[in-house]
XYZ file of C-alpha atoms in Angstrom:
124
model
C 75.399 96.472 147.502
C 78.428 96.963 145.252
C 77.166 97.358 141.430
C 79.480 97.998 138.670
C 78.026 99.067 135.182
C 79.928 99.942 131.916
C 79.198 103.106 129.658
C 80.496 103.980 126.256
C 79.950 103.661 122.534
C 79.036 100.458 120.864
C 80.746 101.230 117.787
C 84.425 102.762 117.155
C 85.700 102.539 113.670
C 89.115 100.685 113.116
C 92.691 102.928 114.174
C 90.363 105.090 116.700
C 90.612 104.564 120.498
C 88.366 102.712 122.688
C 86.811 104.308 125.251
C 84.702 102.984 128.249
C 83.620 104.228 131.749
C 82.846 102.074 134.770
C 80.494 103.509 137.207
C 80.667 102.023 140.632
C 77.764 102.634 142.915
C 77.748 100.894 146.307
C 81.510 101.338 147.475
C 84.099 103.621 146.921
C 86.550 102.860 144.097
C 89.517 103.878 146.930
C 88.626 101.647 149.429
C 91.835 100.142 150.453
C 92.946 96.463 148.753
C 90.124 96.270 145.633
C 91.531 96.338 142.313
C 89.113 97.788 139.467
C 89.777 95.557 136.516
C 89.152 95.283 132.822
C 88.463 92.098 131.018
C 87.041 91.406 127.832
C 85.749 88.374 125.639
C 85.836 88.127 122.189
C 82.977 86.340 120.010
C 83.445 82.876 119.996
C 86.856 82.887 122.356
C 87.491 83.189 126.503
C 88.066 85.861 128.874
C 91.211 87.663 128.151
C 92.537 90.403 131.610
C 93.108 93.964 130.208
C 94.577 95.423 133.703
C 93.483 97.283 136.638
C 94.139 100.389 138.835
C 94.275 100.079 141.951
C 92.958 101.520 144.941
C 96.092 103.804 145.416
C 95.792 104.673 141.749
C 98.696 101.977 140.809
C 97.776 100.353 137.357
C 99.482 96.974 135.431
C 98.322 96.128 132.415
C 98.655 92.745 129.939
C 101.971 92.275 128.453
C 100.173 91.538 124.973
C 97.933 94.717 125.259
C 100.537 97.210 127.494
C 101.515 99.594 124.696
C 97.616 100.447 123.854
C 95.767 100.282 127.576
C 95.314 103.343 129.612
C 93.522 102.840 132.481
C 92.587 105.809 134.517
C 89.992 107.235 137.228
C 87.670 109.547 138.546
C 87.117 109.793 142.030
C 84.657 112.418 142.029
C 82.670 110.583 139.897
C 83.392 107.118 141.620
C 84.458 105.676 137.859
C 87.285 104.539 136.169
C 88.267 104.386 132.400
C 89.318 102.579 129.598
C 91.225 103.397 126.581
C 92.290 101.463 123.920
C 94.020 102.728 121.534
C 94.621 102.212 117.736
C 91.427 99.178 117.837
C 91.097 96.673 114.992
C 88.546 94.390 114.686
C 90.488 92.170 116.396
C 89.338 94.509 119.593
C 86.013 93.676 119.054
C 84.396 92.333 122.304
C 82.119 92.298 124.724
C 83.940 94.386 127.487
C 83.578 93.697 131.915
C 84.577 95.865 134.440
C 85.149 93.994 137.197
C 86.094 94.551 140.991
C 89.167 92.574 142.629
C 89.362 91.269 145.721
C 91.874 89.544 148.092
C 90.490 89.000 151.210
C 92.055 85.423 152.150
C 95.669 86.759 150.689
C 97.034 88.215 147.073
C 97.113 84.187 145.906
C 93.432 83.406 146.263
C 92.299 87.078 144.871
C 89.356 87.023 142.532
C 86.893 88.682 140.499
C 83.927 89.230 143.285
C 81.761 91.766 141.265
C 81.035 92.194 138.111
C 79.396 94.734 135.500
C 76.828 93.369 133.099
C 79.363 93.826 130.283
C 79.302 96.217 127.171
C 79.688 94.654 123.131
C 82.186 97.073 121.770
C 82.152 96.738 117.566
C 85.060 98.080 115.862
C 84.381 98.465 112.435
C 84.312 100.744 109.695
């Protein structure tokens, strides 16, 4: 049974960088065609994609959100990583880590695991 489960600080003050760990247990974060995603939602607003890496390593990231995402792993430690940098309260949301999958083709891929989610604060 795949579980996913976000780690990291609740609070990072404004200009800092955001940093969370996903900890997979269950599967192996380089098994071949899953994509280890982050999404977030805001208070109040929808689900907005943050990016992936992929099981090769590969990463893409949101246009809007490119120039401050780093996503990263740790294959030793079956995790990968988020950073955000230079947060504003704007940043503040409740953060997923999420597993991608694609078993009936890359046009009918979806989110088939889930962590429980993380509320990440930014404020001073």
């Amino acid at each position: 049974q795949v579980q996913l489960q976000e780690s990291g600080p609740g609070l990072v003050k404004p200009s800092q960088t955001l940093s969370l760990a996903c900890t997979v247990s269950g599967g192996s974060i380089t098994t071949n065609n899953y994509y280890w995603t982050w999404i977030r939602q805001p208070p109040g607003k929808g689900l907005e994609w943050i990016g992936y890496i992929g099981y090769s390593g590969s990463t893409v990231y949101s246009p809007s959100l490119k120039s401050r995402t780093s996503i990263s792993r740790d294959t030793s430690k079956n995790q990968f990583t988020l950073q955000l940098s230079s947060v504003t309260p704007e940043d503040t949301a409740v953060y997923y880590c999420a597993r991608e999958g694609n078993p009936y083709g890359w046009e009918r891929r979806y989110f088939e695991v889930w962590g429980q989610g993380t509320l990440v604060t930014v404020s001073s």
